[in-house]
GROMACS .gro file of C-alpha atoms in nm:
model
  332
    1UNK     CA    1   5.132   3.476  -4.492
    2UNK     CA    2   5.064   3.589  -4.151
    3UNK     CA    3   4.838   3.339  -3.956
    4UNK     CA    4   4.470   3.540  -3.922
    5UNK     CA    5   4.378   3.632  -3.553
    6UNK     CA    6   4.159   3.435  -3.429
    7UNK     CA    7   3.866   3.590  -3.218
    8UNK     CA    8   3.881   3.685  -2.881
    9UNK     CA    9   3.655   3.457  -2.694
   10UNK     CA   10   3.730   3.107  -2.906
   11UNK     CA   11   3.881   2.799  -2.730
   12UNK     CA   12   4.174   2.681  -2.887
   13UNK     CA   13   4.110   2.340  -2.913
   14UNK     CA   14   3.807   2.089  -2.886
   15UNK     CA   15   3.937   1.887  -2.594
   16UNK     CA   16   3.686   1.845  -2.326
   17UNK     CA   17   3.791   2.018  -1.941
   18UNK     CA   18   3.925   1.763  -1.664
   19UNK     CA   19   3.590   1.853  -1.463
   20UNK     CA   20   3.402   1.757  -1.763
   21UNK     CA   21   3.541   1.415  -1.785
   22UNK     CA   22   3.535   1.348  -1.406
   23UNK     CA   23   3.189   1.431  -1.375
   24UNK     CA   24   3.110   1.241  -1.728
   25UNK     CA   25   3.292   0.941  -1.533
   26UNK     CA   26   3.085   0.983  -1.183
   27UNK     CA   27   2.741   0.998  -1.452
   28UNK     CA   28   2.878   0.699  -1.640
   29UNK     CA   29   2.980   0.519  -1.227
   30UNK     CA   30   2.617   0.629  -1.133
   31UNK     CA   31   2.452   0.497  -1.462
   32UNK     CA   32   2.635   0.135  -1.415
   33UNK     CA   33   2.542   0.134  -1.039
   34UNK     CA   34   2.117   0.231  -1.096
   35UNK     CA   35   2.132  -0.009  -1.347
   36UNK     CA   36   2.272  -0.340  -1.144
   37UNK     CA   37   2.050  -0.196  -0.857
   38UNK     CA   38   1.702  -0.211  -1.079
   39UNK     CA   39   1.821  -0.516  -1.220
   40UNK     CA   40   1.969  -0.690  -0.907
   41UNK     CA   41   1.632  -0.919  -0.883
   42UNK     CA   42   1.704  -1.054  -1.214
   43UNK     CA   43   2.059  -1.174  -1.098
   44UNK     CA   44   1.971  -1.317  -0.782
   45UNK     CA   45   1.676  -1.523  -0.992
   46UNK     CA   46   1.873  -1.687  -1.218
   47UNK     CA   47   2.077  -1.767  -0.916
   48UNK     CA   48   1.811  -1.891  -0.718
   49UNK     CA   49   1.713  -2.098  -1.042
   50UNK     CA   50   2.013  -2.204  -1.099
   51UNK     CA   51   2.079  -2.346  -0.715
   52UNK     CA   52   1.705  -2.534  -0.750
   53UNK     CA   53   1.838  -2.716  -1.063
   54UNK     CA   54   2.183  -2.832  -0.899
   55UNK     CA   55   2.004  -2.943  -0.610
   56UNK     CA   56   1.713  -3.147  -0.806
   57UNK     CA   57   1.952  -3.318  -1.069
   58UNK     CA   58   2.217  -3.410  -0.804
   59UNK     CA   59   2.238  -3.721  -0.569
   60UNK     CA   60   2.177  -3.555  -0.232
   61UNK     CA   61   2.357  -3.745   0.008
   62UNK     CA   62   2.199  -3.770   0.381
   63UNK     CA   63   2.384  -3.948   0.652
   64UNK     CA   64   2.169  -4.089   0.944
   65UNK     CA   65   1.871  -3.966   0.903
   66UNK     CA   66   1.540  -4.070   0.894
   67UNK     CA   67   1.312  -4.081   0.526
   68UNK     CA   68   1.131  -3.764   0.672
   69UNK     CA   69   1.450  -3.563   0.638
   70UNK     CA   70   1.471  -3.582   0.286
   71UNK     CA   71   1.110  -3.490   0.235
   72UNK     CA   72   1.209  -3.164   0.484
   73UNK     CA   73   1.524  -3.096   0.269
   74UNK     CA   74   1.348  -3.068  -0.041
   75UNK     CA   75   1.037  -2.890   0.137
   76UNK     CA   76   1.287  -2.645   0.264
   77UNK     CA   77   1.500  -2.566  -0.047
   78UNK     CA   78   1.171  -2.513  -0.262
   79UNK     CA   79   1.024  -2.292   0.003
   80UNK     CA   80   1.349  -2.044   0.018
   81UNK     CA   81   1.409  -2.026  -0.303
   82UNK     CA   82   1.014  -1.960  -0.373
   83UNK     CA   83   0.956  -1.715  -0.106
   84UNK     CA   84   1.281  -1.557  -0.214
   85UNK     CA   85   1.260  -1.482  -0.545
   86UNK     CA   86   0.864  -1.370  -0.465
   87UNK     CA   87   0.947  -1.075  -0.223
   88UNK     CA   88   1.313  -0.999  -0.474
   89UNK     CA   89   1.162  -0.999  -0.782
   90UNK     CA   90   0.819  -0.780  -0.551
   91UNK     CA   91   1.145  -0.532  -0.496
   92UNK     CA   92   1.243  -0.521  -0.885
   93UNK     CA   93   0.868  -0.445  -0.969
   94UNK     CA   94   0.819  -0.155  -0.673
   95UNK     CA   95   1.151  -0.024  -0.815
   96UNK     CA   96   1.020  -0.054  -1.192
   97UNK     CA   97   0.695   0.140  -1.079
   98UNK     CA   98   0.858   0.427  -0.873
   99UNK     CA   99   1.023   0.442  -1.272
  100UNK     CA  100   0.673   0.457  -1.393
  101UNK     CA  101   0.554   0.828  -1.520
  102UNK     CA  102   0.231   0.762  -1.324
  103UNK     CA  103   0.383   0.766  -0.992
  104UNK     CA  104   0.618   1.039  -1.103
  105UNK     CA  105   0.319   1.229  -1.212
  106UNK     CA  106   0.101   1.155  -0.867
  107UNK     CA  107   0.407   1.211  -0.677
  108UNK     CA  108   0.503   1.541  -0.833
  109UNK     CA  109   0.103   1.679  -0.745
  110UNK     CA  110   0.131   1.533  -0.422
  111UNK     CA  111   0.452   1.688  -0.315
  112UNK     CA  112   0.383   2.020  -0.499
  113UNK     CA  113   0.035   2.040  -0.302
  114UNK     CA  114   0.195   1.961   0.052
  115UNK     CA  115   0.447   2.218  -0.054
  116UNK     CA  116   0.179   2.511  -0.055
  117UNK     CA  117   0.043   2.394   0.248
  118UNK     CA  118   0.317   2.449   0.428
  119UNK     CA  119   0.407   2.747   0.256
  120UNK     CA  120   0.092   2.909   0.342
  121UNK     CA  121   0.099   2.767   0.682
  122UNK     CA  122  -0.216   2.615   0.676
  123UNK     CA  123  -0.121   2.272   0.874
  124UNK     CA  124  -0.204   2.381   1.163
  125UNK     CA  125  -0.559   2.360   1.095
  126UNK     CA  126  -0.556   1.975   0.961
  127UNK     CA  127  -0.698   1.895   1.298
  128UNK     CA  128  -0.964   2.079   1.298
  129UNK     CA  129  -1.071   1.978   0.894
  130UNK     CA  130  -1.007   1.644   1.003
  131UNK     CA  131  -1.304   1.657   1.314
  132UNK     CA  132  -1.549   1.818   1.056
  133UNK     CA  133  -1.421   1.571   0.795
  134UNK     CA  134  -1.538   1.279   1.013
  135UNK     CA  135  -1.875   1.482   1.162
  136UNK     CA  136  -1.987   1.544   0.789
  137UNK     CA  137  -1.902   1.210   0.717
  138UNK     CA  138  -2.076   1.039   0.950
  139UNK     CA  139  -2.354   1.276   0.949
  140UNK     CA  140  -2.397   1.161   0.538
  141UNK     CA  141  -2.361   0.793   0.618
  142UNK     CA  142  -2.622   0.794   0.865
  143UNK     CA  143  -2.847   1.008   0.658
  144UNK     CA  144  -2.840   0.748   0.393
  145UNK     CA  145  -2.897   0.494   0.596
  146UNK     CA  146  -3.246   0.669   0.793
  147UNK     CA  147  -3.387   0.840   0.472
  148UNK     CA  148  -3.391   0.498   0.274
  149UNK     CA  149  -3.670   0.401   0.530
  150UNK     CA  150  -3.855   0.734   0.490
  151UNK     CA  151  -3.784   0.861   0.826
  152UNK     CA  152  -3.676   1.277   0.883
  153UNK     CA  153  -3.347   1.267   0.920
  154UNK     CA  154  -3.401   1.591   1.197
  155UNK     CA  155  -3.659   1.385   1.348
  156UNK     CA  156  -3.391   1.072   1.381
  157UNK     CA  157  -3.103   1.341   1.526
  158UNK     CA  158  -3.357   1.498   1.760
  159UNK     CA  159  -3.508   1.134   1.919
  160UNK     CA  160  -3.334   0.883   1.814
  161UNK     CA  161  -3.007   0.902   1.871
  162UNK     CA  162  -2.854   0.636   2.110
  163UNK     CA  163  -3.163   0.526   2.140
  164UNK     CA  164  -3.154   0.107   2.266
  165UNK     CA  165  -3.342  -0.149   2.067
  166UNK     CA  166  -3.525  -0.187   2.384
  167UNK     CA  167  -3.671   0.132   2.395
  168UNK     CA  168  -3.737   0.157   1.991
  169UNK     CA  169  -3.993  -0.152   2.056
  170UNK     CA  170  -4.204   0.080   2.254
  171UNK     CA  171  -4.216   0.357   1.969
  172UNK     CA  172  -4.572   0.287   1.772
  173UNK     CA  173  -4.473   0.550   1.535
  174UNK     CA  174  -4.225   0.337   1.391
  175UNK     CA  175  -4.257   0.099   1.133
  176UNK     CA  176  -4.020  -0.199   1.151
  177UNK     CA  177  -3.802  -0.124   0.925
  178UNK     CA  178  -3.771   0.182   1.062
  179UNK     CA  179  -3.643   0.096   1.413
  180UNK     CA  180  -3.395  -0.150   1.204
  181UNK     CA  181  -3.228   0.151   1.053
  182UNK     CA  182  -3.219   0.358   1.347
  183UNK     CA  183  -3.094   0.077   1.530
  184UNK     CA  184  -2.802   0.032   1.229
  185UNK     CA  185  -2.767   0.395   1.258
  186UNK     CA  186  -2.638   0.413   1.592
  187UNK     CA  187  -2.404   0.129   1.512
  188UNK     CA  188  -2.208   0.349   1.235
  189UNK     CA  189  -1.919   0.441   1.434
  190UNK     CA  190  -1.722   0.764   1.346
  191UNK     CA  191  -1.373   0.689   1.081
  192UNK     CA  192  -1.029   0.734   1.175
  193UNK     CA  193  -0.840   1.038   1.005
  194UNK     CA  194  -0.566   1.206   1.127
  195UNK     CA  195  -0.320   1.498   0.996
  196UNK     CA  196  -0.031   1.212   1.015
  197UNK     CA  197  -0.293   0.995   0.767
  198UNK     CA  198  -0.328   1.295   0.519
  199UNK     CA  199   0.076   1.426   0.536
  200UNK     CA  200   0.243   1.086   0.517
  201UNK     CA  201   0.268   0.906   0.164
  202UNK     CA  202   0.174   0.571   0.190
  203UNK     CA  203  -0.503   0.290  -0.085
  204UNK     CA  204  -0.673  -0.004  -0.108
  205UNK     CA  205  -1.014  -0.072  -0.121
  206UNK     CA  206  -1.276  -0.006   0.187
  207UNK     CA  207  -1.584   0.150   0.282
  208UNK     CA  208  -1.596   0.438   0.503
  209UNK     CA  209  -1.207   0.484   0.497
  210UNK     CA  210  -1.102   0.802   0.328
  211UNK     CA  211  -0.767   0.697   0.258
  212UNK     CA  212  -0.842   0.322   0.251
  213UNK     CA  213  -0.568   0.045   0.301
  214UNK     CA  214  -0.166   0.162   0.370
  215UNK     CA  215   0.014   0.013   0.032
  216UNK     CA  216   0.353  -0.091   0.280
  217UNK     CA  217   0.071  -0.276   0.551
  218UNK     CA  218  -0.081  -0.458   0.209
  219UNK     CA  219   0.232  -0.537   0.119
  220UNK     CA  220   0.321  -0.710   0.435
  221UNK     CA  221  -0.040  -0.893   0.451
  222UNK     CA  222   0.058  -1.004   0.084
  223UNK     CA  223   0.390  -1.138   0.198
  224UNK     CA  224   0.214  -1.312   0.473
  225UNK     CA  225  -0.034  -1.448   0.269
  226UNK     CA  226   0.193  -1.589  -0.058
  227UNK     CA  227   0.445  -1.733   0.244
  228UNK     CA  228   0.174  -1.965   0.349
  229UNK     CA  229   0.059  -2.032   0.030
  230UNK     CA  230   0.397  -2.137  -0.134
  231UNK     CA  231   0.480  -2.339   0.191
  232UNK     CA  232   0.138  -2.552   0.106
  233UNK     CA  233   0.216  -2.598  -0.274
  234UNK     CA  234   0.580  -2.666  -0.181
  235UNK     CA  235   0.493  -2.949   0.010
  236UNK     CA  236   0.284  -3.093  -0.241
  237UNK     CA  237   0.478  -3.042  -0.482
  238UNK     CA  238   0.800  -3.170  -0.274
  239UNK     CA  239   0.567  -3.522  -0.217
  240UNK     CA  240   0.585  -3.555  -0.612
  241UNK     CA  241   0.821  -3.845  -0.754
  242UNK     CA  242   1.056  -3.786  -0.437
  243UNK     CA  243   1.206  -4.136  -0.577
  244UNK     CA  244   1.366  -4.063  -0.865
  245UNK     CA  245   1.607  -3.757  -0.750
  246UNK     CA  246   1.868  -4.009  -0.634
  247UNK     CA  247   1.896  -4.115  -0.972
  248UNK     CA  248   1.968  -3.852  -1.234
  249UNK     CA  249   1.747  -3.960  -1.525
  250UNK     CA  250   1.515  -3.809  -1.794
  251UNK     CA  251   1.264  -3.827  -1.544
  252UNK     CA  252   1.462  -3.664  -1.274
  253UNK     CA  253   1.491  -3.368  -1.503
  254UNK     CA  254   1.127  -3.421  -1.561
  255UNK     CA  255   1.030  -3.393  -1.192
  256UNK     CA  256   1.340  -3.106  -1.129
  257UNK     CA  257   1.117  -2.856  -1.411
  258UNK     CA  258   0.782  -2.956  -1.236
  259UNK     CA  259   0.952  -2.802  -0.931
  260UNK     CA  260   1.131  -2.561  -1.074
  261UNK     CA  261   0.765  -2.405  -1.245
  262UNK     CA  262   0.655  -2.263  -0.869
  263UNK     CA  263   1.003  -2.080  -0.814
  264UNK     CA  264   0.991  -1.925  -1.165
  265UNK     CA  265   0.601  -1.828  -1.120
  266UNK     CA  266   0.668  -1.677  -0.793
  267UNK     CA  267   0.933  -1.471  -0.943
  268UNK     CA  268   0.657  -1.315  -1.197
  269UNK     CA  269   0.349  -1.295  -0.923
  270UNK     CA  270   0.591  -1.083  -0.681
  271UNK     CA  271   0.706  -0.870  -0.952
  272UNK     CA  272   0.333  -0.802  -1.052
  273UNK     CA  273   0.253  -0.745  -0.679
  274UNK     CA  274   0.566  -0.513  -0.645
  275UNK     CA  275   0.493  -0.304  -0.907
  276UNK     CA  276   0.121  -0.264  -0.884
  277UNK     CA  277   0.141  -0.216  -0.519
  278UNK     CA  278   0.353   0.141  -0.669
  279UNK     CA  279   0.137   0.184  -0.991
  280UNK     CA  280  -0.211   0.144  -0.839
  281UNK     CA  281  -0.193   0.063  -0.444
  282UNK     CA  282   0.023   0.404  -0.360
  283UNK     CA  283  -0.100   0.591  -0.690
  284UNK     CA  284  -0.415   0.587  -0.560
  285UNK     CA  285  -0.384   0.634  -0.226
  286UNK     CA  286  -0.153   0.934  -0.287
  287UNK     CA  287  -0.453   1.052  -0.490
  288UNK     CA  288  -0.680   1.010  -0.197
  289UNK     CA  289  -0.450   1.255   0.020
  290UNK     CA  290  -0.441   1.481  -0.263
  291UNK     CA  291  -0.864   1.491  -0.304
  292UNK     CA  292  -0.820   1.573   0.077
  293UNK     CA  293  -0.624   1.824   0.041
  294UNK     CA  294  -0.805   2.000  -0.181
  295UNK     CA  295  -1.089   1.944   0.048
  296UNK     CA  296  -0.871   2.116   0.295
  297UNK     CA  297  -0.788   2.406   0.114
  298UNK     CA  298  -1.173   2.458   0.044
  299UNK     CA  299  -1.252   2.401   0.377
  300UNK     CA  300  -0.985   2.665   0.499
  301UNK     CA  301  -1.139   2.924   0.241
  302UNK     CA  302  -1.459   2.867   0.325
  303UNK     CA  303  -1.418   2.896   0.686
  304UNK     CA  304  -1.100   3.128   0.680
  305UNK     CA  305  -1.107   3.197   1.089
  306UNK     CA  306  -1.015   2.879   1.246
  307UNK     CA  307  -1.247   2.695   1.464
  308UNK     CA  308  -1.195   2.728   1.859
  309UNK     CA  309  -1.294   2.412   2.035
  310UNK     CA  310  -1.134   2.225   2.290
  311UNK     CA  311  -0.923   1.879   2.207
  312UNK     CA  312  -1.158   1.563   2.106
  313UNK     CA  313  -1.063   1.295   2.290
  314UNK     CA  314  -0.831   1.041   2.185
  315UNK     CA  315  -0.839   0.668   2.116
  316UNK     CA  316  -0.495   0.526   2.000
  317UNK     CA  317  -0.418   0.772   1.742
  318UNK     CA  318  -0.783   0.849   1.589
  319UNK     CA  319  -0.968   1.128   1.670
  320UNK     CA  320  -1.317   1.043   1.821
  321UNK     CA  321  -1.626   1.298   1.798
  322UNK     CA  322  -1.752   1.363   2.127
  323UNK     CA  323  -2.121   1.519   2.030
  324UNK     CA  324  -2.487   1.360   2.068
  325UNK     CA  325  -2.407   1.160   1.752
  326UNK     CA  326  -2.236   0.910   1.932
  327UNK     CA  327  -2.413   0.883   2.219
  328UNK     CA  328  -2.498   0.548   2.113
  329UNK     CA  329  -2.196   0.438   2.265
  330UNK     CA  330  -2.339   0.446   2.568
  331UNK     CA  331  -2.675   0.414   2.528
  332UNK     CA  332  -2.639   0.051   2.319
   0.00000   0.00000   0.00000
């Protein structure tokens, strides 16, 4: 019998095309590669675990030098391999939370709102939100400050502002604790905000700052911080039956896993730092640009012709507002 023709259109066989496999290879190559990257920190842990436990359970042998030396060496090898695994196991947990569908989530809104802005050429008015940003700002934290005290707030713009203690003592209109929050009044000082702040993904906690605390400058201060903390408990800690590490012993091992709990704990606190510094530090600040933005984008429909005035003045990179309601400035 004749063989049946087959359809026009069908392969002829089920083998995969040699640009199938080489790009199922490079998948497979990149696959191998994100995973030793994410999980580098791991690795270099049980290194760094591994090198405290040689060191601890071995006769160190020192040549000429004094008793000091030995208290240094074993000061020094707790403090590296401390601080080390903190800020490489603080890089596995950043890495685990840019993995995180939280920061994917934030990060998608974020970039998809920037996007439009720049689409509808909008930026060029971020200066200008940002001066009546900080005006309206400091206009509402003054307010709350003057009406708690029962005094007009219109009244307080019209007479009192910049006013010197001096010359609130001869007021007999005023109550005391009146002139005390006129006096803290002037003393608010207007917040820093700048395009830059509001275009460039960086929250932390604060009062009167919009954006509040740069995630990479609180990771820094928390690297500072845990460095001189682990150097304090590694001394202690290096003090602790310094004796019996010449002779490898029960207690040896003893005194090698009392040292060895500070390395491993640092390895967990700067993988909880790293990844909540992603999760929640830079979540939320990225969330903060985003409320602005939307504040923006009212701003700019509410006032769609853009607002001529000439160039604040600058101090370091912040924009200052140069109207009556910092004439206290001078005045103080």
């Amino acid at each position: 019998m004749a063989e049946p023709i087959k359809p026009i259109g069908d392969k002829k066989d089920d083998k995969p095309s040699m640009g199938n496999v080489v790009e199922g290879m490079h998948n497979t190559k990149r696959k191998i590669a994100k995973g030793f990257i994410n999980n580098s920190g791991i690795f270099v842990g049980v290194f760094l675990v591994f090198v405290v436990i040689v060191v601890f359970t071995t006769d160190i042998q020192l040549s000429s030098f004094a008793d000091w030396t030995k208290l240094g060496l074993a000061f020094f090898v707790l403090l590296f391999c401390s601080y080390s695994m903190y800020i490489n196991f603080s890089d596995t947990g950043m890495r685990a939370g840019k993995e995180s569908e939280t920061y994917k989530k934030t990060l998608g809104e974020y970039d998809t709102i920037k996007k439009q802005i720049i689409s509808d050429k909008q930026q060029g008015r971020l200066l200008e939100f940002c001066r009546h940003f900080i005006v309206e700002e400091l206009q509402s934290t003054r307010h709350s400050i003057i009406t708690d005290v029962g005094l007009d707030f219109k009244v307080y713009q019209e007479k009192y502002v910049g006013m010197s203690k001096k010359a609130l003592k001869g007021i007999s209109e005023l109550t005391e604790p009146q002139r005390k929050a006129i006096i803290k009044a002037n003393k608010v000082k207007p917040i820093r905000l700048t395009p830059e702040m509001i275009f460039k993904r960086g929250r932390g906690a604060g009062r009167r700052v919009p954006l509040g605390t740069n995630p990479t400058a609180k990771k820094g201060t928390a690297f500072a911080v845990k460095f001189v903390k682990i150097s304090v408990t590694t001394l202690l800690t290096s003090i602790i039956v310094l004796d019996v590490v010449i002779n490898p012993t029960w207690a040896t091992f003893a005194a090698c896993c009392l040292k060895l709990m500070p390395v491993i704990l640092n390895g967990f606190t700067g993988y909880k730092m790293g990844y909540e510094n992603i999760v929640y530090d830079t979540v939320n600040y990225m969330s903060d640009q985003i409320d602005l933005i939307h504040q923006f984008q009212q701003y700019v429909a509410d006032y769609p012709t853009p607002e001529c005035f000439t160039a604040p003045e600058k101090e370091g990179n912040s924009v200052v507002v140069t109207e009556n309601m910092t004439a206290q400035n001078t005045a103080e």
